[in-house]
Amino acid sequence: MRAPARRPRVRSAALAAASALLLGLAAAPTAGAAADGHHRPATLHELAREHGRYFGSAVDNPELTDTAYADLLGREFGTTTPGNGMKWYATEPQRGDFDFTAGDEIVDYARAHHLKVRGHTLLWHSQLPDWLTSGTWTAAELRAILRNHITQVVKHYRGKVFAWDVANEIMNEDGTYRENIFYTTLGPGYIADALRWARAADPTVKLYLNDYNVDGLGAKSDAYYALIKRLKADRVPIDGFGLQGHLALQYGFPAGVEENLRRFAGLGLDVAFTELDIRMILPADATKLAEQADWYGRITEACLAVRRCVGITLWGYSDRHSWIPAVFPEEGAALPWDEELRHKPAYDAIRSALSGG
Ligand code: XIL
């Protein structure tokens, strides 16, 4: 499949600045002027901010001890997402016994580096604590557990995260609801309930649904479109739709990404790439790295083309720390920086897309 020709784009700096302000993104030093007065290239986040967007990277707690990695992340990006630190197993390891140590560590790191934090995630079928998955719960019990979890976690991070992935991966590939513990015990109404409880606990944080394989048009993203339309009609609080963006070269570039972003934006939502990485079958070679670069550029351009696409988060920025090799054997090299923290062609492609093609 060939990449469509890239269109040059002209943007209003004033509009971009205004929406950056609305996003509440932290002020960073002016591009090109380092603290010592010497010229340095603008960071990806600084370039994104010119368009009123953010550019972020996830970080997992153990990675914070890799100071070269953590420092570069803190300089280059404007937002971060805890890779694991705010998941249910981490935040409520025993019933009613909350532990915010890992999440707080990320929030403290983010504050020290002037990064905003995306909260991830209040509800997911994976990485749940044993007490929750091994228990047998009546609907009333599980409802109370879910409500308390969302309330406590959202209250704790009020003012510290700008968005929450309220529900993660709640659909199957064919667009039916995933039969997670919440669905099977509570029925599909748990999604609206979760959103309402999150809103009650923090009236201003942006509330997202988030999933993979919804970057382009298809049965799964159709199902989200129908669901969110219904939620909106029912006045359920929802602010955004997160496209994880876990792509793989061997499956082809998703069809209709920009059109997909646009239709969700048309529902009055923000959209964002929340966990972008583009893996390949190893070993990497120049051809694959060039194709990966092209894909990173196209995702960036698709986001810039849709006003309500507020930003892009990489799921880690370097092949040094990536979840891919552990989960997809024989695959990897998914990120724009290599294991030595050197730029790959993908970095240049993102940069060029952010600089106007
Ligand atoms: C991954 C983490 O990066 C890993 O460290 C962990 O072992 C498993 O989860 N979709 C999501 C993320 O929403 O939470 C997942 O993160 C990657 C897939």
mmCIF file of C-alpha atoms and ligand atoms in Angstrom:
data_model
loop_
_atom_site.group_PDB
_atom_site.id
_atom_site.type_symbol
_atom_site.label_atom_id
_atom_site.label_comp_id
_atom_site.label_asym_id
_atom_site.label_seq_id
_atom_site.Cartn_x
_atom_site.Cartn_y
_atom_site.Cartn_z
ATOM 1 C CA MET A 1 0.000 0.000 0.000
ATOM 2 C CA ARG A 2 1.354 3.416 -0.957
ATOM 3 C CA ALA A 3 1.249 6.403 1.342
ATOM 4 C CA PRO A 4 -1.016 9.180 0.117
ATOM 5 C CA ALA A 5 0.861 12.330 -0.878
ATOM 6 C CA ARG A 6 1.415 14.652 2.045
ATOM 7 C CA ARG A 7 -0.415 17.925 1.900
ATOM 8 C CA PRO A 8 1.357 21.037 3.078
ATOM 9 C CA ARG A 9 -0.549 22.659 5.891
ATOM 10 C CA VAL A 10 -0.752 26.194 7.140
ATOM 11 C CA ARG A 11 -1.964 26.779 10.684
ATOM 12 C CA SER A 12 -2.909 29.772 12.676
ATOM 13 C CA ALA A 13 -0.356 30.263 15.424
ATOM 14 C CA ALA A 14 -2.918 32.179 17.466
ATOM 15 C CA LEU A 15 -5.424 29.344 17.264
ATOM 16 C CA ALA A 16 -2.740 26.846 18.196
ATOM 17 C CA ALA A 17 -1.629 28.935 21.143
ATOM 18 C CA ALA A 18 -5.227 29.294 22.298
ATOM 19 C CA SER A 19 -5.890 25.581 22.230
ATOM 20 C CA ALA A 20 -2.580 24.842 23.955
ATOM 21 C CA LEU A 21 -3.786 27.187 26.663
ATOM 22 C CA LEU A 22 -7.118 25.355 26.862
ATOM 23 C CA LEU A 23 -5.275 22.078 27.256
ATOM 24 C CA GLY A 24 -3.499 23.678 30.188
ATOM 25 C CA LEU A 25 -0.154 22.479 28.986
ATOM 26 C CA ALA A 26 2.816 23.569 31.017
ATOM 27 C CA ALA A 27 4.965 26.323 29.644
ATOM 28 C CA ALA A 28 8.294 25.051 28.401
ATOM 29 C CA PRO A 29 11.370 27.040 27.377
ATOM 30 C CA THR A 30 11.008 28.625 23.946
ATOM 31 C CA ALA A 31 12.089 26.344 21.144
ATOM 32 C CA GLY A 32 15.621 26.979 20.088
ATOM 33 C CA ALA A 33 16.671 28.822 23.239
ATOM 34 C CA ALA A 34 18.245 26.543 25.810
ATOM 35 C CA ALA A 35 18.706 27.761 29.371
ATOM 36 C CA ASP A 36 22.364 28.538 28.649
ATOM 37 C CA GLY A 37 21.338 30.698 25.703
ATOM 38 C CA HIS A 38 22.729 28.291 23.124
ATOM 39 C CA HIS A 39 20.631 27.178 20.198
ATOM 40 C CA ARG A 40 19.051 23.754 20.433
ATOM 41 C CA PRO A 41 16.519 22.080 18.196
ATOM 42 C CA ALA A 42 12.876 22.285 19.252
ATOM 43 C CA THR A 43 11.571 19.191 20.999
ATOM 44 C CA LEU A 44 8.708 17.119 19.604
ATOM 45 C CA HIS A 45 6.435 18.581 22.256
ATOM 46 C CA GLU A 46 7.441 22.144 21.419
ATOM 47 C CA LEU A 47 6.712 21.480 17.754
ATOM 48 C CA ALA A 48 3.368 19.851 18.612
ATOM 49 C CA ARG A 49 2.482 22.784 20.852
ATOM 50 C CA GLU A 50 2.793 25.118 17.872
ATOM 51 C CA HIS A 51 -0.250 23.247 16.574
ATOM 52 C CA GLY A 52 -2.020 23.306 19.936
ATOM 53 C CA ARG A 53 -1.225 19.608 20.452
ATOM 54 C CA TYR A 54 0.869 17.727 22.976
ATOM 55 C CA PHE A 55 3.474 15.049 22.405
ATOM 56 C CA GLY A 56 4.005 12.572 25.227
ATOM 57 C CA SER A 57 5.561 9.302 26.246
ATOM 58 C CA ALA A 58 4.447 6.672 28.738
ATOM 59 C CA VAL A 59 6.843 5.744 31.490
ATOM 60 C CA ASP A 60 6.897 2.719 33.777
ATOM 61 C CA ASN A 61 8.127 3.150 37.351
ATOM 62 C CA PRO A 62 11.300 1.026 37.104
ATOM 63 C CA GLU A 63 12.415 3.140 34.133
ATOM 64 C CA LEU A 64 12.744 6.194 36.364
ATOM 65 C CA THR A 65 15.987 4.762 37.746
ATOM 66 C CA ASP A 66 17.443 4.881 34.208
ATOM 67 C CA THR A 67 18.369 8.522 34.572
ATOM 68 C CA ALA A 68 19.551 9.072 30.995
ATOM 69 C CA TYR A 69 16.213 7.707 29.796
ATOM 70 C CA ALA A 70 14.100 9.592 32.327
ATOM 71 C CA ASP A 71 15.949 12.872 31.717
ATOM 72 C CA LEU A 72 15.543 12.679 27.956
ATOM 73 C CA LEU A 73 11.842 11.863 28.379
ATOM 74 C CA GLY A 74 11.460 14.829 30.677
ATOM 75 C CA ARG A 75 13.116 17.182 28.191
ATOM 76 C CA GLU A 76 11.539 15.986 24.952
ATOM 77 C CA PHE A 77 7.907 15.451 25.908
ATOM 78 C CA GLY A 78 5.080 17.512 27.359
ATOM 79 C CA THR A 79 2.984 14.742 28.861
ATOM 80 C CA THR A 80 3.440 11.294 30.305
ATOM 81 C CA THR A 81 1.246 8.295 31.129
ATOM 82 C CA PRO A 82 2.140 5.738 33.785
ATOM 83 C CA GLY A 83 2.732 2.448 31.942
ATOM 84 C CA ASN A 84 1.441 0.467 34.910
ATOM 85 C CA GLY A 85 1.497 2.628 38.042
ATOM 86 C CA MET A 86 -2.181 3.618 38.096
ATOM 87 C CA LYS A 87 -3.699 0.259 37.130
ATOM 88 C CA TRP A 88 -6.065 -1.491 39.523
ATOM 89 C CA TYR A 89 -3.533 -4.101 40.738
ATOM 90 C CA ALA A 90 -1.233 -1.236 41.731
ATOM 91 C CA THR A 91 -3.762 1.187 43.215
ATOM 92 C CA GLU A 92 -6.032 -1.231 45.144
ATOM 93 C CA PRO A 93 -3.932 -4.352 45.832
ATOM 94 C CA GLN A 94 -6.312 -5.411 48.629
ATOM 95 C CA ARG A 95 -9.994 -4.623 48.731
ATOM 96 C CA GLY A 96 -10.516 -1.098 50.044
ATOM 97 C CA ASP A 97 -6.782 -0.748 50.708
ATOM 98 C CA PHE A 98 -5.432 1.856 48.316
ATOM 99 C CA ASP A 99 -1.767 2.279 47.428
ATOM 100 C CA PHE A 100 -0.855 5.320 45.367
ATOM 101 C CA THR A 101 2.919 4.921 45.696
ATOM 102 C CA ALA A 102 3.650 4.002 42.077
ATOM 103 C CA GLY A 103 1.244 6.529 40.571
ATOM 104 C CA ASP A 104 2.454 9.278 42.872
ATOM 105 C CA GLU A 105 6.038 8.554 41.885
ATOM 106 C CA ILE A 106 5.123 9.226 38.253
ATOM 107 C CA VAL A 107 3.195 12.375 39.204
ATOM 108 C CA ASP A 108 6.204 13.662 41.174
ATOM 109 C CA TYR A 109 8.580 12.888 38.320
ATOM 110 C CA ALA A 110 6.200 14.613 35.902
ATOM 111 C CA ARG A 111 5.975 17.710 38.076
ATOM 112 C CA ALA A 112 9.760 17.926 38.356
ATOM 113 C CA HIS A 113 9.995 17.872 34.554
ATOM 114 C CA HIS A 114 6.952 20.063 33.836
ATOM 115 C CA LEU A 115 4.991 17.234 32.232
ATOM 116 C CA LYS A 116 1.220 16.801 32.394
ATOM 117 C CA VAL A 117 -0.098 13.332 33.242
ATOM 118 C CA ARG A 118 -2.710 11.172 31.482
ATOM 119 C CA GLY A 119 -4.330 8.795 33.956
ATOM 120 C CA HIS A 120 -4.397 5.139 32.848
ATOM 121 C CA THR A 121 -6.642 3.290 33.656
ATOM 122 C CA LEU A 122 -9.632 2.995 36.008
ATOM 123 C CA LEU A 123 -11.190 -0.161 34.604
ATOM 124 C CA TRP A 124 -9.699 -2.920 32.452
ATOM 125 C CA HIS A 125 -10.019 -6.694 32.192
ATOM 126 C CA SER A 126 -6.269 -7.110 32.548
ATOM 127 C CA GLN A 127 -3.889 -6.494 35.467
ATOM 128 C CA LEU A 128 -6.699 -6.672 38.014
ATOM 129 C CA PRO A 129 -5.757 -7.688 41.561
ATOM 130 C CA ASP A 130 -6.238 -11.349 42.519
ATOM 131 C CA TRP A 131 -8.745 -10.532 45.239
ATOM 132 C CA LEU A 132 -11.034 -9.084 42.569
ATOM 133 C CA THR A 133 -10.687 -11.771 39.897
ATOM 134 C CA SER A 134 -10.777 -14.739 42.289
ATOM 135 C CA GLY A 135 -13.790 -13.521 44.278
ATOM 136 C CA THR A 136 -17.399 -14.300 43.475
ATOM 137 C CA TRP A 137 -19.442 -11.138 43.609
ATOM 138 C CA THR A 138 -23.093 -10.308 43.439
ATOM 139 C CA ALA A 139 -23.961 -7.456 41.112
ATOM 140 C CA ALA A 140 -24.516 -5.167 44.102
ATOM 141 C CA GLU A 141 -21.112 -6.040 45.565
ATOM 142 C CA LEU A 142 -19.201 -5.589 42.326
ATOM 143 C CA ARG A 143 -21.010 -2.334 41.618
ATOM 144 C CA ALA A 144 -19.947 -1.005 45.013
ATOM 145 C CA ILE A 145 -16.366 -2.192 44.449
ATOM 146 C CA LEU A 146 -16.163 -0.531 41.033
ATOM 147 C CA ARG A 147 -17.748 2.666 42.278
ATOM 148 C CA ASN A 148 -15.413 2.880 45.247
ATOM 149 C CA HIS A 149 -12.340 2.143 43.148
ATOM 150 C CA ILE A 150 -13.143 4.839 40.607
ATOM 151 C CA THR A 151 -14.110 7.356 43.276
ATOM 152 C CA GLN A 152 -10.995 6.877 45.406
ATOM 153 C CA VAL A 153 -8.516 6.842 42.537
ATOM 154 C CA VAL A 154 -10.034 9.798 40.687
ATOM 155 C CA LYS A 155 -10.266 11.844 43.895
ATOM 156 C CA HIS A 156 -6.670 11.093 44.789
ATOM 157 C CA TYR A 157 -5.442 12.310 41.400
ATOM 158 C CA ARG A 158 -7.788 15.278 41.100
ATOM 159 C CA GLY A 159 -5.801 18.220 39.744
ATOM 160 C CA LYS A 160 -2.849 15.904 39.031
ATOM 161 C CA VAL A 161 -4.017 14.231 35.834
ATOM 162 C CA PHE A 162 -5.620 16.026 32.892
ATOM 163 C CA ALA A 163 -7.407 12.974 31.493
ATOM 164 C CA TRP A 164 -8.471 9.481 32.542
ATOM 165 C CA ASP A 165 -8.821 6.358 30.491
ATOM 166 C CA VAL A 166 -11.968 5.465 32.398
ATOM 167 C CA ALA A 167 -12.601 2.202 30.582
ATOM 168 C CA ASN A 168 -9.914 0.372 28.628
ATOM 169 C CA GLU A 169 -10.474 -2.273 25.936
ATOM 170 C CA ILE A 170 -14.174 -2.930 26.503
ATOM 171 C CA MET A 171 -14.959 -4.118 22.955
ATOM 172 C CA ASN A 172 -14.145 -7.252 20.989
ATOM 173 C CA GLU A 173 -12.791 -7.111 17.443
ATOM 174 C CA ASP A 174 -16.281 -7.800 16.019
ATOM 175 C CA GLY A 175 -17.783 -4.871 17.905
ATOM 176 C CA THR A 176 -19.520 -6.866 20.621
ATOM 177 C CA TYR A 177 -18.856 -6.056 24.262
ATOM 178 C CA ARG A 178 -15.868 -7.795 25.790
ATOM 179 C CA GLU A 179 -17.030 -10.226 28.452
ATOM 180 C CA ASN A 180 -14.923 -8.864 31.266
ATOM 181 C CA ILE A 181 -15.887 -9.354 34.904
ATOM 182 C CA PHE A 182 -17.841 -6.088 34.893
ATOM 183 C CA TYR A 183 -19.848 -6.884 31.785
ATOM 184 C CA THR A 184 -20.708 -10.409 32.851
ATOM 185 C CA THR A 185 -21.808 -9.336 36.327
ATOM 186 C CA LEU A 186 -23.300 -5.889 35.720
ATOM 187 C CA GLY A 187 -24.233 -5.808 32.036
ATOM 188 C CA PRO A 188 -23.262 -3.042 29.595
ATOM 189 C CA GLY A 189 -24.583 -0.297 31.882
ATOM 190 C CA TYR A 190 -21.312 -0.444 33.834
ATOM 191 C CA ILE A 191 -19.702 1.786 31.204
ATOM 192 C CA ALA A 192 -22.081 4.725 31.714
ATOM 193 C CA ASP A 193 -21.911 4.185 35.476
ATOM 194 C CA ALA A 194 -18.110 4.276 35.434
ATOM 195 C CA LEU A 195 -18.112 7.533 33.470
ATOM 196 C CA ARG A 196 -20.655 9.115 35.832
ATOM 197 C CA TRP A 197 -18.732 8.053 38.942
ATOM 198 C CA ALA A 198 -15.509 9.418 37.477
ATOM 199 C CA ARG A 199 -17.233 12.732 36.704
ATOM 200 C CA ALA A 200 -18.675 12.910 40.221
ATOM 201 C CA ALA A 201 -15.178 12.468 41.661
ATOM 202 C CA ASP A 202 -13.559 15.105 39.413
ATOM 203 C CA PRO A 203 -15.786 17.575 37.577
ATOM 204 C CA THR A 204 -13.072 18.789 35.184
ATOM 205 C CA VAL A 205 -10.785 15.886 34.219
ATOM 206 C CA LYS A 206 -11.270 14.649 30.629
ATOM 207 C CA LEU A 207 -12.946 11.245 30.556
ATOM 208 C CA TYR A 208 -11.928 8.801 27.816
ATOM 209 C CA LEU A 209 -12.729 5.371 26.493
ATOM 210 C CA ASN A 210 -9.566 3.783 25.103
ATOM 211 C CA ASP A 211 -8.845 0.742 22.935
ATOM 212 C CA TYR A 212 -6.567 -0.852 20.317
ATOM 213 C CA ASN A 213 -7.434 -1.684 16.713
ATOM 214 C CA VAL A 214 -9.745 1.309 16.583
ATOM 215 C CA ASP A 215 -7.284 3.626 14.813
ATOM 216 C CA GLY A 216 -8.955 3.122 11.462
ATOM 217 C CA LEU A 217 -12.449 2.358 10.215
ATOM 218 C CA GLY A 218 -13.832 -1.077 11.052
ATOM 219 C CA ALA A 219 -16.306 -3.077 13.104
ATOM 220 C CA LYS A 220 -14.602 -2.269 16.398
ATOM 221 C CA SER A 221 -14.396 1.484 15.879
ATOM 222 C CA ASP A 222 -17.971 1.413 14.491
ATOM 223 C CA ALA A 223 -19.085 -0.118 17.788
ATOM 224 C CA TYR A 224 -17.386 2.680 19.746
ATOM 225 C CA TYR A 225 -18.949 5.248 17.475
ATOM 226 C CA ALA A 226 -22.416 3.827 18.135
ATOM 227 C CA LEU A 227 -21.768 3.499 21.872
ATOM 228 C CA ILE A 228 -20.415 7.020 22.307
ATOM 229 C CA LYS A 229 -23.248 8.477 20.241
ATOM 230 C CA ARG A 230 -25.697 6.758 22.585
ATOM 231 C CA LEU A 231 -23.803 7.872 25.686
ATOM 232 C CA LYS A 232 -23.866 11.455 24.420
ATOM 233 C CA ALA A 233 -27.615 11.248 23.689
ATOM 234 C CA ASP A 234 -28.116 9.959 27.246
ATOM 235 C CA ARG A 235 -26.046 12.857 28.644
ATOM 236 C CA VAL A 236 -23.426 10.518 30.046
ATOM 237 C CA PRO A 237 -20.176 12.435 30.642
ATOM 238 C CA ILE A 238 -17.559 11.511 28.049
ATOM 239 C CA ASP A 239 -14.906 13.839 26.656
ATOM 240 C CA GLY A 240 -12.624 11.779 24.537
ATOM 241 C CA PHE A 241 -11.828 8.646 22.615
ATOM 242 C CA GLY A 242 -8.326 7.231 22.889
ATOM 243 C CA LEU A 243 -6.800 5.307 20.014
ATOM 244 C CA GLN A 244 -4.015 3.222 21.487
ATOM 245 C CA GLY A 245 -2.201 2.954 18.169
ATOM 246 C CA HIS A 246 -0.350 -0.309 18.774
ATOM 247 C CA LEU A 247 0.427 -0.862 15.100
ATOM 248 C CA ALA A 248 2.489 -3.562 13.387
ATOM 249 C CA LEU A 249 4.045 -3.275 9.921
ATOM 250 C CA GLN A 250 3.044 -6.822 8.973
ATOM 251 C CA TYR A 251 -0.675 -6.011 9.291
ATOM 252 C CA GLY A 252 -0.651 -2.934 7.051
ATOM 253 C CA PHE A 253 -1.488 0.667 7.830
ATOM 254 C CA PRO A 254 -5.036 0.978 9.228
ATOM 255 C CA ALA A 255 -7.623 2.161 6.711
ATOM 256 C CA GLY A 256 -9.241 5.567 7.060
ATOM 257 C CA VAL A 257 -7.414 6.912 10.129
ATOM 258 C CA GLU A 258 -8.129 10.575 9.432
ATOM 259 C CA GLU A 259 -11.761 9.861 8.540
ATOM 260 C CA ASN A 260 -12.090 7.857 11.742
ATOM 261 C CA LEU A 261 -10.647 10.654 13.876
ATOM 262 C CA ARG A 262 -12.967 13.080 12.163
ATOM 263 C CA ARG A 263 -16.136 11.099 12.824
ATOM 264 C CA PHE A 264 -15.409 10.833 16.558
ATOM 265 C CA ALA A 265 -14.530 14.521 16.669
ATOM 266 C CA GLY A 266 -17.882 15.093 14.976
ATOM 267 C CA LEU A 267 -19.584 13.655 18.058
ATOM 268 C CA GLY A 268 -18.118 16.567 20.010
ATOM 269 C CA LEU A 269 -15.231 14.577 21.461
ATOM 270 C CA ASP A 270 -11.510 14.998 21.763
ATOM 271 C CA VAL A 271 -9.502 12.211 20.180
ATOM 272 C CA ALA A 272 -5.898 11.253 20.866
ATOM 273 C CA PHE A 273 -3.334 8.610 20.084
ATOM 274 C CA THR A 274 -2.673 7.318 23.563
ATOM 275 C CA GLU A 275 -0.199 4.421 23.286
ATOM 276 C CA LEU A 276 1.446 4.718 19.894
ATOM 277 C CA ASP A 277 4.115 2.231 18.883
ATOM 278 C CA ILE A 278 4.786 0.615 15.507
ATOM 279 C CA ARG A 279 6.411 -2.774 15.810
ATOM 280 C CA MET A 280 7.964 -5.010 13.183
ATOM 281 C CA ILE A 281 9.143 -8.582 12.882
ATOM 282 C CA LEU A 282 12.792 -8.656 13.938
ATOM 283 C CA PRO A 283 15.420 -8.190 12.777
ATOM 284 C CA ALA A 284 14.862 -4.576 11.827
ATOM 285 C CA ASP A 285 16.404 -3.441 8.553
ATOM 286 C CA ALA A 286 16.578 -0.177 6.626
ATOM 287 C CA THR A 287 13.468 -0.976 4.578
ATOM 288 C CA LYS A 288 11.339 -1.725 7.629
ATOM 289 C CA LEU A 289 12.654 1.298 9.508
ATOM 290 C CA ALA A 290 11.786 3.504 6.523
ATOM 291 C CA GLU A 291 8.264 2.101 6.380
ATOM 292 C CA GLN A 292 7.908 2.570 10.130
ATOM 293 C CA ALA A 293 9.044 6.173 9.738
ATOM 294 C CA ASP A 294 6.436 6.721 7.039
ATOM 295 C CA TRP A 295 3.717 5.341 9.355
ATOM 296 C CA TYR A 296 4.764 7.547 12.265
ATOM 297 C CA GLY A 297 4.637 10.520 9.917
ATOM 298 C CA ARG A 298 1.190 9.566 8.645
ATOM 299 C CA ILE A 299 -0.245 9.126 12.136
ATOM 300 C CA THR A 300 1.150 12.513 13.136
ATOM 301 C CA GLU A 301 -0.299 14.133 10.019
ATOM 302 C CA ALA A 302 -3.697 12.529 10.578
ATOM 303 C CA CYS A 303 -3.788 13.966 14.088
ATOM 304 C CA LEU A 304 -2.763 17.422 12.892
ATOM 305 C CA ALA A 305 -5.444 17.303 10.200
ATOM 306 C CA VAL A 306 -8.269 16.955 12.731
ATOM 307 C CA ARG A 307 -8.739 19.889 15.070
ATOM 308 C CA ARG A 308 -10.063 17.791 17.958
ATOM 309 C CA CYS A 309 -7.070 15.439 17.883
ATOM 310 C CA VAL A 310 -5.397 16.861 20.965
ATOM 311 C CA GLY A 311 -2.162 14.931 21.094
ATOM 312 C CA ILE A 312 -0.039 11.846 20.664
ATOM 313 C CA THR A 313 1.483 9.666 23.377
ATOM 314 C CA LEU A 314 4.137 7.073 22.563
ATOM 315 C CA TRP A 315 4.060 3.896 24.667
ATOM 316 C CA GLY A 316 7.614 4.580 25.761
ATOM 317 C CA TYR A 317 9.897 6.384 23.324
ATOM 318 C CA SER A 318 12.902 4.100 23.002
ATOM 319 C CA ASP A 319 13.490 0.460 22.081
ATOM 320 C CA ARG A 320 15.471 0.272 25.315
ATOM 321 C CA HIS A 321 12.223 0.085 27.313
ATOM 322 C CA SER A 322 9.274 -1.324 25.398
ATOM 323 C CA TRP A 323 6.559 -3.811 26.283
ATOM 324 C CA ILE A 324 6.625 -5.320 22.773
ATOM 325 C CA PRO A 325 9.378 -7.984 22.990
ATOM 326 C CA ALA A 326 7.846 -9.442 26.175
ATOM 327 C CA VAL A 327 4.364 -9.718 24.680
ATOM 328 C CA PHE A 328 5.008 -10.293 20.955
ATOM 329 C CA PRO A 329 7.881 -12.776 20.544
ATOM 330 C CA GLU A 330 10.215 -12.010 17.612
ATOM 331 C CA GLU A 331 8.800 -8.490 17.300
ATOM 332 C CA GLY A 332 10.132 -5.135 18.444
ATOM 333 C CA ALA A 333 12.051 -2.029 17.327
ATOM 334 C CA ALA A 334 8.709 -0.219 17.709
ATOM 335 C CA LEU A 335 9.775 3.234 18.868
ATOM 336 C CA PRO A 336 11.382 6.352 17.360
ATOM 337 C CA TRP A 337 14.541 6.157 19.510
ATOM 338 C CA ASP A 338 16.791 3.083 19.512
ATOM 339 C CA GLU A 339 18.204 1.210 22.493
ATOM 340 C CA GLU A 340 21.105 3.674 22.756
ATOM 341 C CA LEU A 341 18.617 6.577 22.800
ATOM 342 C CA ARG A 342 19.609 7.600 19.277
ATOM 343 C CA HIS A 343 17.083 8.945 16.816
ATOM 344 C CA LYS A 344 15.702 6.479 14.282
ATOM 345 C CA PRO A 345 14.177 7.494 10.918
ATOM 346 C CA ALA A 346 10.793 7.514 12.680
ATOM 347 C CA TYR A 347 11.928 10.420 14.841
ATOM 348 C CA ASP A 348 12.804 12.478 11.749
ATOM 349 C CA ALA A 349 9.470 11.618 10.146
ATOM 350 C CA ILE A 350 7.493 12.798 13.199
ATOM 351 C CA ARG A 351 9.586 15.932 13.332
ATOM 352 C CA SER A 352 9.058 16.633 9.690
ATOM 353 C CA ALA A 353 5.286 16.075 9.979
ATOM 354 C CA LEU A 354 5.153 18.449 12.962
ATOM 355 C CA SER A 355 7.213 20.985 11.031
ATOM 356 C CA GLY A 356 4.726 21.032 8.159
ATOM 357 C CA GLY A 357 5.853 18.172 5.918
HETATM 358 C C1 XIL B 1 1.322 -2.826 29.150
HETATM 359 C C2 XIL B 1 2.575 -2.376 29.894
HETATM 360 O O1 XIL B 1 3.343 -1.550 29.062
HETATM 361 C C3 XIL B 1 3.361 -3.573 30.346
HETATM 362 O O2 XIL B 1 4.467 -3.181 31.150
HETATM 363 C C4 XIL B 1 2.476 -4.545 31.114
HETATM 364 O O3 XIL B 1 3.199 -5.710 31.425
HETATM 365 C C5 XIL B 1 1.243 -4.893 30.313
HETATM 366 O O4 XIL B 1 0.566 -3.713 29.938
HETATM 367 N N1 XIL B 1 -2.661 -1.637 26.198
HETATM 368 C C6 XIL B 1 -2.758 -0.889 27.351
HETATM 369 C C7 XIL B 1 -1.578 -0.776 28.256
HETATM 370 O O5 XIL B 1 -3.781 -0.241 27.578
HETATM 371 O O6 XIL B 1 -1.955 -0.645 29.592
HETATM 372 C C8 XIL B 1 -0.638 -1.947 28.081
HETATM 373 O O7 XIL B 1 0.522 -1.694 28.867
HETATM 374 C C9 XIL B 1 -0.304 -2.152 26.631
HETATM 375 C C10 XIL B 1 -1.541 -2.469 25.840
#
